[in-house]
mmCIF file of C-alpha atoms in Angstrom:
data_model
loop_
_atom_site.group_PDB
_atom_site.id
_atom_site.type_symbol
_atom_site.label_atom_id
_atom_site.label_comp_id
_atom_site.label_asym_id
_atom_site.label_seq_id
_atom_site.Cartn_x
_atom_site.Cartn_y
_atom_site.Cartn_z
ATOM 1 C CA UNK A 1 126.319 96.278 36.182
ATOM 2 C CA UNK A 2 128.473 98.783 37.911
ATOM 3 C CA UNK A 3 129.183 98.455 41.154
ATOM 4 C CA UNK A 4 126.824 99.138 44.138
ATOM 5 C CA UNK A 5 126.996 102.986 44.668
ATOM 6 C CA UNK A 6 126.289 102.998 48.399
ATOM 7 C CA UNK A 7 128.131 101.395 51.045
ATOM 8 C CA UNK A 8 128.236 97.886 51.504
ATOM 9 C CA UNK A 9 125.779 97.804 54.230
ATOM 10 C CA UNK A 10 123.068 99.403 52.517
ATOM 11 C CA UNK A 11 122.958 96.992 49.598
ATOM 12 C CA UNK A 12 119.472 95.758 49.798
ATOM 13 C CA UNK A 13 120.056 91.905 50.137
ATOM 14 C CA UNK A 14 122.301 93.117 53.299
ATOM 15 C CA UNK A 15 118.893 95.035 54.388
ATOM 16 C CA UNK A 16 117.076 92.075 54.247
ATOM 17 C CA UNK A 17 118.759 89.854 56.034
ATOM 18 C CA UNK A 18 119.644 92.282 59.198
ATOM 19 C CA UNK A 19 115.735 92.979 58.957
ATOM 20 C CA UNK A 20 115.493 88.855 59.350
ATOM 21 C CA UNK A 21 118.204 88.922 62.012
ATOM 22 C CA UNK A 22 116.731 91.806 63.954
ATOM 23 C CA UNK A 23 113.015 89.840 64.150
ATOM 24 C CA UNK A 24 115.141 86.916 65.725
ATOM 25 C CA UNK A 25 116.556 89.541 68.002
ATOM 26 C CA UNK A 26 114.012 90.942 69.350
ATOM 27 C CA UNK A 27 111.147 88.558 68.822
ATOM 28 C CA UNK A 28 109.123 88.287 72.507
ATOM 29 C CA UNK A 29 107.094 85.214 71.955
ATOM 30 C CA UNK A 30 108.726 81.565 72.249
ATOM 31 C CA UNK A 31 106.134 79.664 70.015
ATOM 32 C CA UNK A 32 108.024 78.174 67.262
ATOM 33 C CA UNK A 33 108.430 79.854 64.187
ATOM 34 C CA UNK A 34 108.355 79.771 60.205
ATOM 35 C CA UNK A 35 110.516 82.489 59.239
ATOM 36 C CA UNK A 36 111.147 82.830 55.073
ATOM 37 C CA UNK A 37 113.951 85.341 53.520
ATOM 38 C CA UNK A 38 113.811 86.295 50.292
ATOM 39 C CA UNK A 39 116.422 88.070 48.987
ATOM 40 C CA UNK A 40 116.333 89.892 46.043
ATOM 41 C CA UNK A 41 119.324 88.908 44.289
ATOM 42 C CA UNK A 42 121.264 86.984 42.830
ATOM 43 C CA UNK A 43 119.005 88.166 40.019
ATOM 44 C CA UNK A 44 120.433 90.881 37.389
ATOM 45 C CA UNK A 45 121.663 93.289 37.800
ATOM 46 C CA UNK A 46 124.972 91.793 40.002
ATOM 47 C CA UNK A 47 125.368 95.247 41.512
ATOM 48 C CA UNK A 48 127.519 93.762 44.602
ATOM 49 C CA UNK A 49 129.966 96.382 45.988
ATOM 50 C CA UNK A 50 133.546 96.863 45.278
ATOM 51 C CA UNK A 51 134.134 95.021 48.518
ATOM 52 C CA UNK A 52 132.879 91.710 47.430
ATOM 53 C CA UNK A 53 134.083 91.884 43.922
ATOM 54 C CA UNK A 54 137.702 92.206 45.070
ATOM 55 C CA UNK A 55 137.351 89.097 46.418
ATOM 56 C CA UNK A 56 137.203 87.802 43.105
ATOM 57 C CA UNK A 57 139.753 87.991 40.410
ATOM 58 C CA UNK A 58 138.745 86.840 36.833
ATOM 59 C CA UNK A 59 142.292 86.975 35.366
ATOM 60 C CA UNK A 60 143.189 84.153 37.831
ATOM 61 C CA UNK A 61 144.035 81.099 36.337
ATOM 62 C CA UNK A 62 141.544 78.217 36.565
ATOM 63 C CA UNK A 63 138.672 81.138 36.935
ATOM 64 C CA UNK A 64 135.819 79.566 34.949
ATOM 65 C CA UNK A 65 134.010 80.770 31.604
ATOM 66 C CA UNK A 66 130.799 80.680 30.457
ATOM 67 C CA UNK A 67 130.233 77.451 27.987
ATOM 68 C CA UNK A 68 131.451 79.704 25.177
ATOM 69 C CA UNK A 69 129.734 79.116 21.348
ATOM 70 C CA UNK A 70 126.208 79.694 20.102
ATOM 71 C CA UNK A 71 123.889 76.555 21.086
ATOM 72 C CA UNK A 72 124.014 73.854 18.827
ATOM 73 C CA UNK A 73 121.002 72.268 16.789
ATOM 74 C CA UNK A 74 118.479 71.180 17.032
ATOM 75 C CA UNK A 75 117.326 74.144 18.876
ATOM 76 C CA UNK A 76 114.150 74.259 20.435
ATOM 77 C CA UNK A 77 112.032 77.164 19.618
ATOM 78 C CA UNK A 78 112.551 78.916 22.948
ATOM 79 C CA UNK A 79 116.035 78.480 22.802
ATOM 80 C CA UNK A 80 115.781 80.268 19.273
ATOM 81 C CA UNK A 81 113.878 82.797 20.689
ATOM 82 C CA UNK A 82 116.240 83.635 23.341
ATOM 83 C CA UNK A 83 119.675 83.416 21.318
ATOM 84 C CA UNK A 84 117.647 86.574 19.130
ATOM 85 C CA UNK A 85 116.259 88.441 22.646
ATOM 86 C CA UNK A 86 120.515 89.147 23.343
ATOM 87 C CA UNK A 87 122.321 89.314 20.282
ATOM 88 C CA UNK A 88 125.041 90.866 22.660
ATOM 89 C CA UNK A 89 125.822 88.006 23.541
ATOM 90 C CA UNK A 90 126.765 86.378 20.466
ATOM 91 C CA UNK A 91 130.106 86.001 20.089
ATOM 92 C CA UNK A 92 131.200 86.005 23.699
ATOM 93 C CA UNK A 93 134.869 85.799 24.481
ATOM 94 C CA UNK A 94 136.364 84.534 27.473
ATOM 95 C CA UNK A 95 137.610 87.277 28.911
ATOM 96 C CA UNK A 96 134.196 89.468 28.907
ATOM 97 C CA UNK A 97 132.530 85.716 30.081
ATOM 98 C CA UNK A 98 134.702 85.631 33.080
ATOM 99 C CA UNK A 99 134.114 89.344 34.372
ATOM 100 C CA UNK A 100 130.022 88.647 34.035
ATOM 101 C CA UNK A 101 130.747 85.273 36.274
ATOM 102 C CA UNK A 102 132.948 87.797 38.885
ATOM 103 C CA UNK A 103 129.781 90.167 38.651
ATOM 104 C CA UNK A 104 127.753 87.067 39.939
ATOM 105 C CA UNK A 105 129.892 85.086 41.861
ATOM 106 C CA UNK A 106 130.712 88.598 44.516
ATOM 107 C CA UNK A 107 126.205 89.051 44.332
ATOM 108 C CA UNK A 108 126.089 85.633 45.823
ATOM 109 C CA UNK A 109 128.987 86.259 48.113
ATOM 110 C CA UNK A 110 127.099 89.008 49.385
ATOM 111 C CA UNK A 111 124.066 87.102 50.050
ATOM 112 C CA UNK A 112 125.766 84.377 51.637
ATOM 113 C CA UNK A 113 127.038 87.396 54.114
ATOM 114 C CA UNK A 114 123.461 88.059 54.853
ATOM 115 C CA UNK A 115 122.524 84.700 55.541
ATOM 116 C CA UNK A 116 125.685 84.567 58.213
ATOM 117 C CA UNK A 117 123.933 87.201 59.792
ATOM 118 C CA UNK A 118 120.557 85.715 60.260
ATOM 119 C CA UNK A 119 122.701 82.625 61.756
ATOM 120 C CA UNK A 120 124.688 84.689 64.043
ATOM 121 C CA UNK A 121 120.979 86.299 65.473
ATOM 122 C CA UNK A 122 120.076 82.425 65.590
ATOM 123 C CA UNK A 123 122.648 81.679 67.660
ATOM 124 C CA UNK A 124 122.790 84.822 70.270
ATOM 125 C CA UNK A 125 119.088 83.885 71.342
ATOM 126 C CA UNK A 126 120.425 80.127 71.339
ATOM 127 C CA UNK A 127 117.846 79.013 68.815
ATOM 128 C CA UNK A 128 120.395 77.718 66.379
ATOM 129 C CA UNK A 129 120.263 74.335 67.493
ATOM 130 C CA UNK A 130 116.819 74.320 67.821
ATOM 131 C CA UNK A 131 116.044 75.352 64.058
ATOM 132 C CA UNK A 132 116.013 73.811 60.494
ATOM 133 C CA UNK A 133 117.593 75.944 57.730
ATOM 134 C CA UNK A 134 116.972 75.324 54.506
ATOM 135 C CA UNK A 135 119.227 77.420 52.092
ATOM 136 C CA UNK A 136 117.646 76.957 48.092
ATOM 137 C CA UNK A 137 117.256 79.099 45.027
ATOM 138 C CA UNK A 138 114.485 78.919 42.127
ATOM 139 C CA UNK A 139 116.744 78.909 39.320
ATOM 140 C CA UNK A 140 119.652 78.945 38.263
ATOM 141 C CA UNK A 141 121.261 81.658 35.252
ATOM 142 C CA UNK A 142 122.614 80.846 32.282
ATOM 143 C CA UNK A 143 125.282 83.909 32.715
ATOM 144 C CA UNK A 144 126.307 83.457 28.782
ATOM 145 C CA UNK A 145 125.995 79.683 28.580
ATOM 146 C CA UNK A 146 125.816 78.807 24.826
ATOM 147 C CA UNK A 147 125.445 82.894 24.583
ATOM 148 C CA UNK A 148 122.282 82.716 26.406
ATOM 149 C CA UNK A 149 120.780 84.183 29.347
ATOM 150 C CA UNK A 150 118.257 84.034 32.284
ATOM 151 C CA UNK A 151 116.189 81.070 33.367
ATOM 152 C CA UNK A 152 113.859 79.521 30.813
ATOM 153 C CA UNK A 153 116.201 77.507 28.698
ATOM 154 C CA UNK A 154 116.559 74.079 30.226
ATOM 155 C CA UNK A 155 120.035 73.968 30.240
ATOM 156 C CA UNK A 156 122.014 73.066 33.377
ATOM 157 C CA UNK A 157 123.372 76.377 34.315
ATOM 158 C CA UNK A 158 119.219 77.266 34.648
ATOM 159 C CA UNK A 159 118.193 74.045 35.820
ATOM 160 C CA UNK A 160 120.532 73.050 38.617
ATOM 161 C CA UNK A 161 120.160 74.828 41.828
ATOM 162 C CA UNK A 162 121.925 74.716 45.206
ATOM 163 C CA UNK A 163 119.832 73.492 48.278
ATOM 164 C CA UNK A 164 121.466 73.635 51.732
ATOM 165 C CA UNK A 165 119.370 71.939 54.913
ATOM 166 C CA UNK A 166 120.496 72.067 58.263
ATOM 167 C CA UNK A 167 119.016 70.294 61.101
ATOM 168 C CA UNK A 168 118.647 71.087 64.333
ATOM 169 C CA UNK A 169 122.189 70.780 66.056
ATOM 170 C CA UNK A 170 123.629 70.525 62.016
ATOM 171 C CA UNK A 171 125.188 67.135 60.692
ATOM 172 C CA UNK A 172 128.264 66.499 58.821
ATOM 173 C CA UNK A 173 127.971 67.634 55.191
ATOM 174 C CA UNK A 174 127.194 65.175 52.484
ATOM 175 C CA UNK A 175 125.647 65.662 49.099
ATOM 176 C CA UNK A 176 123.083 63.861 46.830
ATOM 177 C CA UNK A 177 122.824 63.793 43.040
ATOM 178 C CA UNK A 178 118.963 62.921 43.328
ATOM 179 C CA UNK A 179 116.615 64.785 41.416
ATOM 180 C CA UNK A 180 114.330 67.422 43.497
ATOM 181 C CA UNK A 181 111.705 69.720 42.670
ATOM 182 C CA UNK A 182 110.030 72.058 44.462
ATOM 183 C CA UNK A 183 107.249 70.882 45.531
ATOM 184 C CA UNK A 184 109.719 68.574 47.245
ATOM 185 C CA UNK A 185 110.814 71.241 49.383
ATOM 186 C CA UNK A 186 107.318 72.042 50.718
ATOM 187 C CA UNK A 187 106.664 68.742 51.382
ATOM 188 C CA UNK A 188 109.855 68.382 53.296
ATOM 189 C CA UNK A 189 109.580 71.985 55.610
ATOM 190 C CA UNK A 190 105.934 70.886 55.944
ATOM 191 C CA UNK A 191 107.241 67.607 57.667
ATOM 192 C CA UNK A 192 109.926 69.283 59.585
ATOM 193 C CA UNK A 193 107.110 70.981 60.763
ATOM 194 C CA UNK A 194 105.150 68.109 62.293
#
């Protein structure tokens, strides 16, 4: 996709999180709350303004490709399926691979600006240590993987999915390999919740 057309801070996921950040704001009632942002992207298209794709440059050295090369048999029938839905696709080069992961990379950049700001309103009304975050996606994207993309093809670019959680008062990082789903994640807020 080409890049966003208006400015920076009228790209919708921006919208959504000052929308979040200005309920924190201005909130009046001190009952605790559930409050759920869901931005739009990192879905296609990655329409993320010139601003955030300079941050990225895909002729860098060490900047990562798609897993280049058609998906090897035996192929599912879904997977068939999809390598005919985007025969544009086939025969992916490195080069093309590495401007599509740019695209991508400066959408999520963008989001993770948005979330910053739903932190900062957080912490001016000095509810930040007070609150659980919990940072996730659905799915992943295949972004040319074995010249495929999207979600439904159970490959690990679609499969495996960030998922940040911050207590109250936060923690030192640490990360787990463990298998989640989510109905894990409901469980979990649902607990958090009492």
């Amino acid at each position: 996709a080409e890049p966003y057309a208006l400015q920076t801070s009228d790209h919708v996921d921006l919208w959504c999180g000052e929308l979040a950040a200005e309920w924190i704001r201005t909130v009046e009632d001190d009952r605790p709350f559930y409050l759920q942002v869901n931005f739009p992207g990192p879905h296609s298209p990655y329409d993320a303004t010139t601003e955030f794709r300079d941050l990225y440059d895909p002729s860098a050295p060490g900047f990562p490709t798609a897993i280049l090369g058609a998906p090897q048999p035996p192929l599912s029938p879904l997977v068939q399926f999809l390598y005919t839905y985007r025969p544009e696709l086939h025969g992916l080069v490195a080069a093309d691979s590495r401007d599509l992961l740019m695209t991508y990379f400066a959408k999520v950049t963008l989001i993770d600006r948005a979330v910053g700001t739903v932190i900062a309103a957080l912490e001016s009304r000095g509810l930040l240590d007070n609150t659980w975050i919990v940072y996730g996606s659905d799915h992943g994207d295949l972004l040319g993987d074995h010249e495929l993309w999207g979600k439904v093809a159970m490959y690990d670019g679609a499969v495996r999915t960030p998922l940040f959680v911050r207590p109250p008062g936060g923690i030192d990082g640490w990360t787990a390999e463990g298998l989640i789903d989510q109905l894990d994640v409901t469980a979990t807020i649902v607990a958090m919740a009492g």
